[in-house]
């Protein structure tokens, strides 16, 4: 583990959490859900366009890939829900032990539906992402 990265990441995340707390308080929302994004599929093709993580999600965590969710509630550790599909065609790289993982309540699920079930957004949750449904 790179101590320099961890020493910089902790204060960064603390600042994000404090700012989120202030904004949630000002707007009356109870929590914030940040979505990593949804892949874009080319028309009439079986290939996705190159995926780029939603910058609002990436500002909080360096976790790459689509469908992940971050749930931020004031006074609680942020919950990071990693989607790692069990897929015949695509092998998922193990997460390993990244320097930032200890800063989150990290949960791994097999698909996007399970991620939303785990996040359990409800009344008073704000959402930032490209899949408002």
PDB file of C-alpha atoms in Angstrom:
ATOM      1  CA  UNK A   1       0.000   0.000   0.000  1.00  0.00           C
ATOM      2  CA  UNK A   2       1.241   3.461  -0.859  1.00  0.00           C
ATOM      3  CA  UNK A   3       1.067   5.508   2.369  1.00  0.00           C
ATOM      4  CA  UNK A   4       1.341   8.759   0.417  1.00  0.00           C
ATOM      5  CA  UNK A   5      -1.849   8.004  -1.510  1.00  0.00           C
ATOM      6  CA  UNK A   6      -3.690   6.925   1.614  1.00  0.00           C
ATOM      7  CA  UNK A   7      -2.552  10.038   3.493  1.00  0.00           C
ATOM      8  CA  UNK A   8      -3.898  12.207   0.669  1.00  0.00           C
ATOM      9  CA  UNK A   9      -7.077  10.205   0.075  1.00  0.00           C
ATOM     10  CA  UNK A  10      -8.370  10.272   3.661  1.00  0.00           C
ATOM     11  CA  UNK A  11      -8.529  14.093   3.868  1.00  0.00           C
ATOM     12  CA  UNK A  12      -9.921  14.247   0.317  1.00  0.00           C
ATOM     13  CA  UNK A  13     -12.775  11.910   1.213  1.00  0.00           C
ATOM     14  CA  UNK A  14     -13.401  13.733   4.516  1.00  0.00           C
ATOM     15  CA  UNK A  15     -13.732  17.011   2.619  1.00  0.00           C
ATOM     16  CA  UNK A  16     -16.168  15.401   0.149  1.00  0.00           C
ATOM     17  CA  UNK A  17     -18.246  14.001   3.037  1.00  0.00           C
ATOM     18  CA  UNK A  18     -18.380  17.356   4.823  1.00  0.00           C
ATOM     19  CA  UNK A  19     -19.393  19.182   1.645  1.00  0.00           C
ATOM     20  CA  UNK A  20     -22.053  16.554   0.904  1.00  0.00           C
ATOM     21  CA  UNK A  21     -23.397  16.886   4.463  1.00  0.00           C
ATOM     22  CA  UNK A  22     -23.673  20.664   4.047  1.00  0.00           C
ATOM     23  CA  UNK A  23     -25.402  20.408   0.679  1.00  0.00           C
ATOM     24  CA  UNK A  24     -27.804  17.687   1.802  1.00  0.00           C
ATOM     25  CA  UNK A  25     -28.713  19.788   4.825  1.00  0.00           C
ATOM     26  CA  UNK A  26     -29.264  22.901   2.670  1.00  0.00           C
ATOM     27  CA  UNK A  27     -31.402  21.064   0.122  1.00  0.00           C
ATOM     28  CA  UNK A  28     -33.365  18.869   2.526  1.00  0.00           C
ATOM     29  CA  UNK A  29     -32.205  15.568   1.073  1.00  0.00           C
ATOM     30  CA  UNK A  30     -31.457  12.677   3.430  1.00  0.00           C
ATOM     31  CA  UNK A  31     -28.773  10.975   1.340  1.00  0.00           C
ATOM     32  CA  UNK A  32     -26.914  11.038  -1.946  1.00  0.00           C
ATOM     33  CA  UNK A  33     -26.513   8.202  -4.456  1.00  0.00           C
ATOM     34  CA  UNK A  34     -23.725   8.546  -7.013  1.00  0.00           C
ATOM     35  CA  UNK A  35     -23.752   6.203 -10.007  1.00  0.00           C
ATOM     36  CA  UNK A  36     -20.571   5.196 -11.861  1.00  0.00           C
ATOM     37  CA  UNK A  37     -22.459   5.230 -15.152  1.00  0.00           C
ATOM     38  CA  UNK A  38     -24.008   2.960 -17.739  1.00  0.00           C
ATOM     39  CA  UNK A  39     -22.194   1.626 -20.812  1.00  0.00           C
ATOM     40  CA  UNK A  40     -23.317   2.909 -24.185  1.00  0.00           C
ATOM     41  CA  UNK A  41     -23.964   0.258 -26.833  1.00  0.00           C
ATOM     42  CA  UNK A  42     -23.415   1.039 -30.491  1.00  0.00           C
ATOM     43  CA  UNK A  43     -26.588   0.788 -32.615  1.00  0.00           C
ATOM     44  CA  UNK A  44     -27.090  -2.666 -34.136  1.00  0.00           C
ATOM     45  CA  UNK A  45     -23.866  -3.951 -32.628  1.00  0.00           C
ATOM     46  CA  UNK A  46     -22.943  -6.247 -29.782  1.00  0.00           C
ATOM     47  CA  UNK A  47     -20.070  -4.009 -28.642  1.00  0.00           C
ATOM     48  CA  UNK A  48     -20.119  -1.258 -26.053  1.00  0.00           C
ATOM     49  CA  UNK A  49     -18.399   2.038 -26.673  1.00  0.00           C
ATOM     50  CA  UNK A  50     -15.361   2.634 -24.446  1.00  0.00           C
ATOM     51  CA  UNK A  51     -16.667   3.293 -20.942  1.00  0.00           C
ATOM     52  CA  UNK A  52     -15.744   6.389 -18.966  1.00  0.00           C
ATOM     53  CA  UNK A  53     -16.757   6.609 -15.317  1.00  0.00           C
ATOM     54  CA  UNK A  54     -19.118   9.408 -14.341  1.00  0.00           C
ATOM     55  CA  UNK A  55     -16.760  12.177 -13.136  1.00  0.00           C
ATOM     56  CA  UNK A  56     -18.969  12.907 -10.105  1.00  0.00           C
ATOM     57  CA  UNK A  57     -18.513   9.281  -8.978  1.00  0.00           C
ATOM     58  CA  UNK A  58     -14.805   9.269  -9.866  1.00  0.00           C
ATOM     59  CA  UNK A  59     -14.288  12.354  -7.714  1.00  0.00           C
ATOM     60  CA  UNK A  60     -15.091  10.180  -4.672  1.00  0.00           C
ATOM     61  CA  UNK A  61     -13.362   6.907  -5.530  1.00  0.00           C
ATOM     62  CA  UNK A  62     -10.917   5.537  -8.115  1.00  0.00           C
ATOM     63  CA  UNK A  63     -13.052   2.399  -8.648  1.00  0.00           C
ATOM     64  CA  UNK A  64     -13.337   1.859 -12.408  1.00  0.00           C
ATOM     65  CA  UNK A  65     -16.191   0.292 -14.336  1.00  0.00           C
ATOM     66  CA  UNK A  66     -19.926   0.724 -14.856  1.00  0.00           C
ATOM     67  CA  UNK A  67     -22.947   0.292 -12.586  1.00  0.00           C
ATOM     68  CA  UNK A  68     -21.190   0.830  -9.222  1.00  0.00           C
ATOM     69  CA  UNK A  69     -23.054   2.921  -6.643  1.00  0.00           C
ATOM     70  CA  UNK A  70     -21.879   5.118  -3.806  1.00  0.00           C
ATOM     71  CA  UNK A  71     -24.374   5.924  -1.055  1.00  0.00           C
ATOM     72  CA  UNK A  72     -23.549   8.931   1.132  1.00  0.00           C
ATOM     73  CA  UNK A  73     -25.540   9.542   4.312  1.00  0.00           C
ATOM     74  CA  UNK A  74     -24.463  12.195   6.813  1.00  0.00           C
ATOM     75  CA  UNK A  75     -22.880  10.717   9.926  1.00  0.00           C
ATOM     76  CA  UNK A  76     -22.249   7.312   8.326  1.00  0.00           C
ATOM     77  CA  UNK A  77     -19.362   5.779   6.414  1.00  0.00           C
ATOM     78  CA  UNK A  78     -19.989   5.943   2.673  1.00  0.00           C
ATOM     79  CA  UNK A  79     -21.247   2.639   1.211  1.00  0.00           C
ATOM     80  CA  UNK A  80     -19.523   1.662  -2.005  1.00  0.00           C
ATOM     81  CA  UNK A  81     -21.367  -1.032  -3.939  1.00  0.00           C
ATOM     82  CA  UNK A  82     -19.137  -2.717  -6.515  1.00  0.00           C
ATOM     83  CA  UNK A  83     -20.841  -4.548  -9.357  1.00  0.00           C
ATOM     84  CA  UNK A  84     -18.740  -7.524 -10.485  1.00  0.00           C
ATOM     85  CA  UNK A  85     -20.890  -9.607 -12.829  1.00  0.00           C
ATOM     86  CA  UNK A  86     -20.460 -13.344 -12.984  1.00  0.00           C
ATOM     87  CA  UNK A  87     -20.244 -13.520 -16.749  1.00  0.00           C
ATOM     88  CA  UNK A  88     -19.227 -16.272 -19.127  1.00  0.00           C
ATOM     89  CA  UNK A  89     -17.638 -13.868 -21.635  1.00  0.00           C
ATOM     90  CA  UNK A  90     -15.850 -11.396 -19.395  1.00  0.00           C
ATOM     91  CA  UNK A  91     -13.653 -12.295 -16.466  1.00  0.00           C
ATOM     92  CA  UNK A  92     -13.806  -9.793 -13.626  1.00  0.00           C
ATOM     93  CA  UNK A  93     -10.477  -8.753 -12.187  1.00  0.00           C
ATOM     94  CA  UNK A  94     -10.420  -9.185  -8.423  1.00  0.00           C
ATOM     95  CA  UNK A  95     -10.503  -5.944  -6.477  1.00  0.00           C
ATOM     96  CA  UNK A  96      -7.460  -6.910  -4.445  1.00  0.00           C
ATOM     97  CA  UNK A  97      -6.520  -4.550  -1.618  1.00  0.00           C
ATOM     98  CA  UNK A  98      -6.519  -1.000  -3.035  1.00  0.00           C
ATOM     99  CA  UNK A  99      -5.299   1.804  -0.762  1.00  0.00           C
ATOM    100  CA  UNK A 100      -8.732   3.454  -0.681  1.00  0.00           C
ATOM    101  CA  UNK A 101     -10.940   0.423   0.129  1.00  0.00           C
ATOM    102  CA  UNK A 102     -10.701   0.846   3.912  1.00  0.00           C
ATOM    103  CA  UNK A 103     -12.401   4.241   3.697  1.00  0.00           C
ATOM    104  CA  UNK A 104     -15.715   2.707   2.584  1.00  0.00           C
ATOM    105  CA  UNK A 105     -18.198   0.083   3.642  1.00  0.00           C
ATOM    106  CA  UNK A 106     -17.459  -1.965   0.538  1.00  0.00           C
ATOM    107  CA  UNK A 107     -20.024  -4.440  -0.747  1.00  0.00           C
ATOM    108  CA  UNK A 108     -19.713  -6.568  -3.889  1.00  0.00           C
ATOM    109  CA  UNK A 109     -22.747  -7.750  -5.845  1.00  0.00           C
ATOM    110  CA  UNK A 110     -23.210  -9.738  -9.049  1.00  0.00           C
ATOM    111  CA  UNK A 111     -25.431  -7.380 -11.049  1.00  0.00           C
ATOM    112  CA  UNK A 112     -26.907  -3.919 -11.322  1.00  0.00           C
ATOM    113  CA  UNK A 113     -30.287  -4.943  -9.875  1.00  0.00           C
ATOM    114  CA  UNK A 114     -28.577  -6.288  -6.752  1.00  0.00           C
ATOM    115  CA  UNK A 115     -26.625  -3.020  -6.440  1.00  0.00           C
ATOM    116  CA  UNK A 116     -29.825  -0.978  -6.422  1.00  0.00           C
ATOM    117  CA  UNK A 117     -31.395  -3.375  -3.929  1.00  0.00           C
ATOM    118  CA  UNK A 118     -28.348  -2.992  -1.688  1.00  0.00           C
ATOM    119  CA  UNK A 119     -28.382   0.813  -2.019  1.00  0.00           C
ATOM    120  CA  UNK A 120     -32.105   0.884  -1.149  1.00  0.00           C
ATOM    121  CA  UNK A 121     -32.689   4.478  -2.243  1.00  0.00           C
ATOM    122  CA  UNK A 122     -35.892   5.938  -0.943  1.00  0.00           C
ATOM    123  CA  UNK A 123     -37.752   9.119  -0.302  1.00  0.00           C
ATOM    124  CA  UNK A 124     -35.373  12.013   0.200  1.00  0.00           C
ATOM    125  CA  UNK A 125     -32.422  10.546  -1.696  1.00  0.00           C
ATOM    126  CA  UNK A 126     -30.673  12.728  -4.268  1.00  0.00           C
ATOM    127  CA  UNK A 127     -29.256  10.975  -7.356  1.00  0.00           C
ATOM    128  CA  UNK A 128     -26.343  11.899  -9.612  1.00  0.00           C
ATOM    129  CA  UNK A 129     -25.881   9.688 -12.646  1.00  0.00           C
ATOM    130  CA  UNK A 130     -26.980   8.864 -16.154  1.00  0.00           C
ATOM    131  CA  UNK A 131     -29.778   6.389 -15.332  1.00  0.00           C
ATOM    132  CA  UNK A 132     -32.533   8.334 -13.538  1.00  0.00           C
ATOM    133  CA  UNK A 133     -35.014   5.463 -13.913  1.00  0.00           C
TER     134      UNK A 133
END
